[in-house]
Structures are given as C-alpha cells and as structure tokens.
Amino acid sequence: MAKRKIVVALGGNAILSNDASAQAQQQALEKTAEYLVKFIENGDDLVISHGNGPQVGNLLLQQIAGDTPHNPAMPLDTCVAMTQGSIGYWMQNALGRALGKRNIDKQVVSLITQVIVDETDPAFEQPSKPVGPFLSKEEAESEMERSQAVFKEDSGRGWRKVVPSPKPISINEHIVINQLVENGVIPITVGGGGIPVVKKGNELRGVEAVIDKDFASQKLAELIQADLLVVLTGVNNIYINYNQPNQKQLNEVTVTEMKGYIAEHQFAAGSMLPKVEAAIAFVENSKNGKAIVTSLENIEYVLTEGAGTIITK
C-alpha cells in the first residue's frame, strides 16, 4: 500500500476522563498514543488534531476564580492557545514514548495554530457555542450586565456563556504543517479547533469565538492535500435510525447518500452532525480523498479491514 497523508481528529473527551488532573489526562493520552502509533507502523504520514472543550472549560473556571485587577483573567483566544500548548506537550511526550517502544525514529512537535475566520460570518451575530461554568439565572443576568456577554439556558442545567462558532476559511500555518509532514515529522495541530483570528491588513487579531475542531481538521486536511481524514468519535460506525428497532450501521457510503440522511435529520446537531458535515466537505473539496468516522479503539480494524463508516465521492 502506498504511503498516505492522514489527518486524525481526536475529541477533547479522548484526553479527559472524570478526573481533570494533569496526571489523569497524561495517562489517558498514553492509551491514545498506543492507538495512533499504528498509523506510523502502517507506513503512513500522520497529522493529529484534537479537541479541548473540557480542558478550556476547566481553564476558564480557574481564570474566573482567580480574576483580580492585578491578575486579570485571560481572554478566550488566549485560553485556547494555552490548552493547545498543554495538551500538545502531553501528547507529544506520550507519542514519543510509544514510538520509542517500537524503535521508530520520528520527531513529534506541537504547533500553536491560528485559524482564520471571516468577521462577517453570520455566526458572530448568533452566538451558540456554550463555554465556561453553569450559572444561576441571577448570576447570568448580573454577568450579562457587567460584561455584555451573552448567556443562554442550557438543557435545564443552568445558564452558560455562549460565543460565536464561525467556520474556518484558512489555517495560517498550513504551509509549515505540510513542510513538517514532508520532512517526516508528526505535527500536533489545530488544537481545540485552532485559535480563532481575523485578518486586519497584515495583522491577525484573536476573537472571542470557538471553532469546531472537526471543521478545522477538515480545512487543514484540504489545504495540505491529505489522502484521508479520520474523524474519531465514541462509536465504531455512524448509524441511521439510531437506537430505534430499524437502526442501521453505515459502512461504505457516498456523499450523496450522507446528504440525504442529513435532509432526513438523522444526525444530532450537537454531536454527530458536524462530524458528518466535515467529512463530506473534505471529500467534496479533495481530489481523491476519503473520510472515515470511527472510534479510537477501532483504528486497528480501520487499517487492516477497512472498518468504520467510510465516506467517498
């Protein structure tokens, strides 16, 4: 089999268990690395992207708790950068150990990545992505008055701050990322969907937003002309009629079929839908690319038996 360039999109929950300590997250990444290294053993070039939802949420809690005039809380774009750094640090060490065990001589590097969004994106007028802690209605109203932030009630669990979730239009560092891959380096990149920035002349400015990790991974895969986008989730395959008597597992499907299922509202907006949409966008915008949606634990079977939900033109 010819060597492939593969972008693997890891969820933030693949890193964080019920224990939010650094040690527990590092242990989770040790297991994750043991699965990811199978791509390298298979002879493929690997680019790893990752979520940071739970981690950035915890960091925001810490920032709020310690916020004083002399030690002010950091803005959201900076918190995304901070979690890119911490998760990347843990992941590159875990992967380095997994490679070392197998006597594979490869460098791993974490890259702080800025993702360019359009300041006229309609998402900026309709903040929808919850971030940070749950508050009571009174606390949320007080905070909205104080900071002009937008808070919304979240599934009966309390009120949360919501921020825009614009679509990525480019990855600022995509050329460097591709150069790293072509030189045999494994980059860890677009962490948490990337740091959202807008272009002002020759300057990039961070904005208060969160970019969906799967869409950022899709855009990166497209820009570096990857052969395969692997979107990891909690199940081995995508299903239609999920949890119903006529539930059906999807194995090999075309873009047209997947669009039909979207029209039937088969996929939940907050979970599977963005993964499906990102997979479709990559396949449509790449020359010969395909996308696979599956679980981390299923990777071995993806490589040996072509398992998972495979989306093609």
Short mmCIF file of N, CA and C in Angstrom, two decimals, residues 251-313:
data_model
loop_
_atom_site.label_atom_id
_atom_site.label_comp_id
_atom_site.label_asym_id
_atom_site.label_seq_id
_atom_site.Cartn_x
_atom_site.Cartn_y
_atom_site.Cartn_z
N ASN A 251 -21.55 1.56 6.59
CA ASN A 251 -20.18 1.12 6.34
C ASN A 251 -19.55 1.95 5.23
N GLU A 252 -19.83 1.65 3.96
CA GLU A 252 -19.35 2.50 2.87
C GLU A 252 -20.53 3.28 2.32
N VAL A 253 -20.39 4.62 2.33
CA VAL A 253 -21.48 5.48 1.86
C VAL A 253 -20.91 6.60 0.99
N THR A 254 -21.74 7.11 0.09
CA THR A 254 -21.32 8.22 -0.76
C THR A 254 -21.75 9.54 -0.12
N VAL A 255 -21.16 10.61 -0.62
CA VAL A 255 -21.53 11.96 -0.18
C VAL A 255 -23.02 12.20 -0.42
N THR A 256 -23.52 11.77 -1.58
CA THR A 256 -24.94 11.98 -1.91
C THR A 256 -25.84 11.29 -0.90
N GLU A 257 -25.49 10.04 -0.54
CA GLU A 257 -26.29 9.31 0.44
C GLU A 257 -26.28 10.03 1.79
N MET A 258 -25.09 10.50 2.21
CA MET A 258 -24.98 11.18 3.50
C MET A 258 -25.79 12.48 3.52
N LYS A 259 -25.79 13.19 2.41
CA LYS A 259 -26.58 14.43 2.33
C LYS A 259 -28.08 14.11 2.45
N GLY A 260 -28.47 12.99 1.89
CA GLY A 260 -29.86 12.55 2.01
C GLY A 260 -30.23 12.28 3.46
N TYR A 261 -29.31 11.64 4.20
CA TYR A 261 -29.56 11.34 5.61
C TYR A 261 -29.62 12.63 6.44
N ILE A 262 -28.78 13.62 6.07
CA ILE A 262 -28.82 14.92 6.77
C ILE A 262 -30.20 15.56 6.56
N ALA A 263 -30.70 15.49 5.32
CA ALA A 263 -32.01 16.07 5.00
C ALA A 263 -33.12 15.39 5.81
N GLU A 264 -32.90 14.12 6.17
CA GLU A 264 -33.89 13.38 6.99
C GLU A 264 -33.69 13.65 8.50
N HIS A 265 -32.72 14.53 8.84
CA HIS A 265 -32.41 14.86 10.24
C HIS A 265 -31.97 13.62 11.04
N GLN A 266 -31.12 12.81 10.41
CA GLN A 266 -30.67 11.56 11.05
C GLN A 266 -29.60 11.80 12.11
N PHE A 267 -28.93 12.97 12.05
CA PHE A 267 -27.76 13.16 12.92
C PHE A 267 -27.98 14.33 13.87
N ALA A 268 -27.64 14.13 15.14
CA ALA A 268 -27.86 15.15 16.17
C ALA A 268 -26.94 16.36 15.92
N ALA A 269 -27.54 17.56 16.02
CA ALA A 269 -26.82 18.80 15.70
C ALA A 269 -25.58 19.00 16.56
N GLY A 270 -25.66 18.64 17.84
CA GLY A 270 -24.53 18.93 18.73
C GLY A 270 -23.46 17.87 18.77
N SER A 271 -23.69 16.72 18.10
CA SER A 271 -22.70 15.64 18.23
C SER A 271 -22.26 15.09 16.89
N MET A 272 -23.08 14.26 16.24
CA MET A 272 -22.63 13.59 15.01
C MET A 272 -22.70 14.48 13.77
N LEU A 273 -23.66 15.42 13.73
CA LEU A 273 -23.84 16.22 12.51
C LEU A 273 -22.57 16.97 12.08
N PRO A 274 -21.86 17.72 12.97
CA PRO A 274 -20.67 18.41 12.49
C PRO A 274 -19.59 17.46 11.98
N LYS A 275 -19.50 16.26 12.55
CA LYS A 275 -18.51 15.28 12.08
C LYS A 275 -18.85 14.83 10.66
N VAL A 276 -20.14 14.58 10.43
CA VAL A 276 -20.60 14.17 9.10
C VAL A 276 -20.39 15.30 8.09
N GLU A 277 -20.74 16.52 8.48
CA GLU A 277 -20.59 17.66 7.57
C GLU A 277 -19.12 17.91 7.24
N ALA A 278 -18.25 17.78 8.23
CA ALA A 278 -16.82 17.97 7.99
C ALA A 278 -16.28 16.90 7.06
N ALA A 279 -16.70 15.65 7.27
CA ALA A 279 -16.26 14.54 6.41
C ALA A 279 -16.71 14.77 4.97
N ILE A 280 -17.96 15.19 4.79
CA ILE A 280 -18.49 15.47 3.45
C ILE A 280 -17.70 16.59 2.78
N ALA A 281 -17.46 17.68 3.51
CA ALA A 281 -16.74 18.83 2.95
C ALA A 281 -15.34 18.43 2.49
N PHE A 282 -14.66 17.59 3.28
CA PHE A 282 -13.31 17.16 2.88
C PHE A 282 -13.37 16.34 1.59
N VAL A 283 -14.28 15.38 1.54
CA VAL A 283 -14.37 14.51 0.35
C VAL A 283 -14.71 15.35 -0.88
N GLU A 284 -15.63 16.29 -0.74
CA GLU A 284 -16.04 17.13 -1.88
C GLU A 284 -14.91 18.04 -2.35
N ASN A 285 -14.08 18.53 -1.42
CA ASN A 285 -13.05 19.53 -1.77
C ASN A 285 -11.67 18.93 -2.01
N SER A 286 -11.57 17.61 -1.98
CA SER A 286 -10.27 16.99 -2.24
C SER A 286 -10.34 16.20 -3.54
N LYS A 287 -9.18 15.96 -4.13
CA LYS A 287 -9.13 15.31 -5.44
C LYS A 287 -9.56 13.84 -5.34
N ASN A 288 -8.86 13.09 -4.51
CA ASN A 288 -9.16 11.66 -4.38
C ASN A 288 -9.37 11.26 -2.92
N GLY A 289 -9.60 12.25 -2.05
CA GLY A 289 -9.66 11.96 -0.62
C GLY A 289 -10.92 11.23 -0.20
N LYS A 290 -10.79 10.52 0.91
CA LYS A 290 -11.96 9.91 1.53
C LYS A 290 -11.90 10.20 3.02
N ALA A 291 -13.02 10.02 3.69
CA ALA A 291 -13.10 10.29 5.13
C ALA A 291 -13.65 9.05 5.83
N ILE A 292 -13.17 8.84 7.05
CA ILE A 292 -13.67 7.73 7.88
C ILE A 292 -14.08 8.30 9.23
N VAL A 293 -15.28 7.94 9.67
CA VAL A 293 -15.74 8.29 11.02
C VAL A 293 -15.79 7.00 11.81
N THR A 294 -15.05 6.95 12.92
CA THR A 294 -14.99 5.74 13.73
C THR A 294 -14.51 6.08 15.13
N SER A 295 -14.23 5.05 15.94
CA SER A 295 -13.72 5.28 17.29
C SER A 295 -12.22 5.05 17.34
N LEU A 296 -11.60 5.60 18.37
CA LEU A 296 -10.16 5.41 18.59
C LEU A 296 -9.82 3.92 18.70
N GLU A 297 -10.66 3.18 19.44
CA GLU A 297 -10.40 1.76 19.69
C GLU A 297 -10.53 0.91 18.43
N ASN A 298 -11.15 1.46 17.38
CA ASN A 298 -11.39 0.70 16.14
C ASN A 298 -10.29 0.90 15.11
N ILE A 299 -9.26 1.69 15.44
CA ILE A 299 -8.25 2.06 14.44
C ILE A 299 -7.56 0.84 13.83
N GLU A 300 -7.24 -0.15 14.64
CA GLU A 300 -6.56 -1.33 14.11
C GLU A 300 -7.38 -1.99 13.00
N TYR A 301 -8.70 -2.04 13.20
CA TYR A 301 -9.58 -2.67 12.20
C TYR A 301 -9.76 -1.76 10.99
N VAL A 302 -9.69 -0.45 11.21
CA VAL A 302 -9.73 0.51 10.09
C VAL A 302 -8.56 0.22 9.16
N LEU A 303 -7.38 -0.01 9.73
CA LEU A 303 -6.17 -0.22 8.94
C LEU A 303 -6.13 -1.61 8.29
N THR A 304 -6.63 -2.62 8.99
CA THR A 304 -6.50 -3.99 8.46
C THR A 304 -7.71 -4.46 7.66
N GLU A 305 -8.89 -3.96 8.03
CA GLU A 305 -10.12 -4.49 7.41
C GLU A 305 -10.99 -3.42 6.76
N GLY A 306 -10.51 -2.17 6.77
CA GLY A 306 -11.33 -1.11 6.19
C GLY A 306 -12.62 -0.88 6.95
N ALA A 307 -12.54 -0.93 8.31
CA ALA A 307 -13.74 -0.77 9.14
C ALA A 307 -14.08 0.71 9.31
N GLY A 308 -15.15 0.97 10.10
CA GLY A 308 -15.63 2.34 10.30
C GLY A 308 -16.59 2.75 9.19
N THR A 309 -17.14 3.95 9.31
CA THR A 309 -18.00 4.49 8.24
C THR A 309 -17.12 5.24 7.25
N ILE A 310 -17.03 4.73 6.04
CA ILE A 310 -16.14 5.29 5.01
C ILE A 310 -16.99 6.11 4.04
N ILE A 311 -16.65 7.39 3.90
CA ILE A 311 -17.41 8.30 3.03
C ILE A 311 -16.56 8.64 1.81
N THR A 312 -17.11 8.39 0.64
CA THR A 312 -16.39 8.63 -0.63
C THR A 312 -17.25 9.46 -1.58
N LYS A 313 -16.62 9.94 -2.65
CA LYS A 313 -17.35 10.70 -3.65
C LYS A 313 -18.43 9.85 -4.32
#
